[in-house]
């Protein structure tokens, strides 16, 4: 679920950004579906949250997808949330 950076480096002592965390959480959810023998499709359960600071950001699609999947990227859930079916 964690593969490092595109340049091949892995920086275990570098702080994880919120965007990187969203990428890992998406991969974890997809892995869970695969482990249950299901297709790894994260279906939106609610409208995605609009974030004003992610336009043209590398993780914009991931953040939008995860906010519509389980509000995990929403401001109200920054203290932690559980994504469930």
XYZ file of C-alpha atoms in Angstrom:
85
model
C 0.000 0.000 0.000
C 2.986 2.255 0.468
C 5.425 2.226 -2.406
C 7.410 5.418 -1.969
C 7.877 8.239 -4.397
C 7.944 8.252 -8.196
C 11.703 8.769 -8.170
C 12.121 5.425 -6.387
C 12.926 6.884 -2.969
C 11.261 5.965 0.305
C 11.504 8.453 3.156
C 10.346 6.754 6.365
C 11.305 9.647 8.638
C 9.580 12.318 6.545
C 6.155 13.419 7.838
C 3.203 12.082 5.840
C 1.046 14.750 4.215
C -2.735 14.636 4.288
C -2.745 13.926 0.553
C -0.349 10.999 0.977
C -2.545 9.652 3.759
C -5.584 9.805 1.464
C -3.668 7.832 -1.168
C -2.760 5.156 1.386
C -6.340 5.005 2.714
C -7.699 4.560 -0.810
C -5.231 1.737 -1.463
C -6.164 0.132 1.849
C -9.866 0.241 0.994
C -9.200 -1.210 -2.466
C -7.002 -3.922 -0.928
C -9.811 -4.788 1.489
C -12.254 -5.290 -1.352
C -9.768 -7.487 -3.212
C -9.150 -9.527 -0.053
C -12.911 -10.153 0.180
C -12.925 -11.315 -3.443
C -14.708 -8.180 -4.635
C -13.887 -5.629 -7.298
C -11.873 -2.731 -5.796
C -14.437 -0.091 -6.764
C -14.974 2.643 -4.183
C -18.544 3.737 -4.847
C -19.505 7.277 -3.834
C -21.940 7.307 -0.942
C -22.410 11.068 -0.782
C -21.480 14.162 -2.784
C -17.781 14.930 -2.652
C -16.637 17.821 -0.522
C -15.461 20.941 -2.336
C -11.980 21.972 -1.279
C -10.752 25.363 -2.490
C -7.055 24.542 -2.146
C -6.669 21.402 -4.270
C -7.227 22.700 -7.809
C -4.431 21.314 -10.044
C -3.015 19.394 -7.062
C -1.612 15.907 -7.693
C -3.992 14.312 -5.181
C -7.164 16.253 -6.052
C -8.935 13.240 -7.571
C -7.954 11.010 -4.646
C -9.152 13.567 -2.099
C -12.449 14.078 -3.949
C -12.983 10.338 -4.309
C -12.323 9.623 -0.649
C -14.522 12.511 0.504
C -17.448 11.065 -1.450
C -16.678 7.487 -0.389
C -16.672 8.010 3.363
C -16.108 11.680 4.212
C -12.577 10.730 5.200
C -11.177 13.888 3.602
C -13.791 16.192 5.080
C -12.852 18.803 7.653
C -15.223 17.292 10.204
C -13.402 13.966 10.100
C -9.827 15.139 10.519
C -9.723 13.462 13.933
C -10.373 10.084 12.340
C -13.229 8.262 10.756
C -14.184 4.758 9.837
C -15.096 3.880 6.294
C -17.688 1.148 6.230
C -20.060 -0.367 3.751
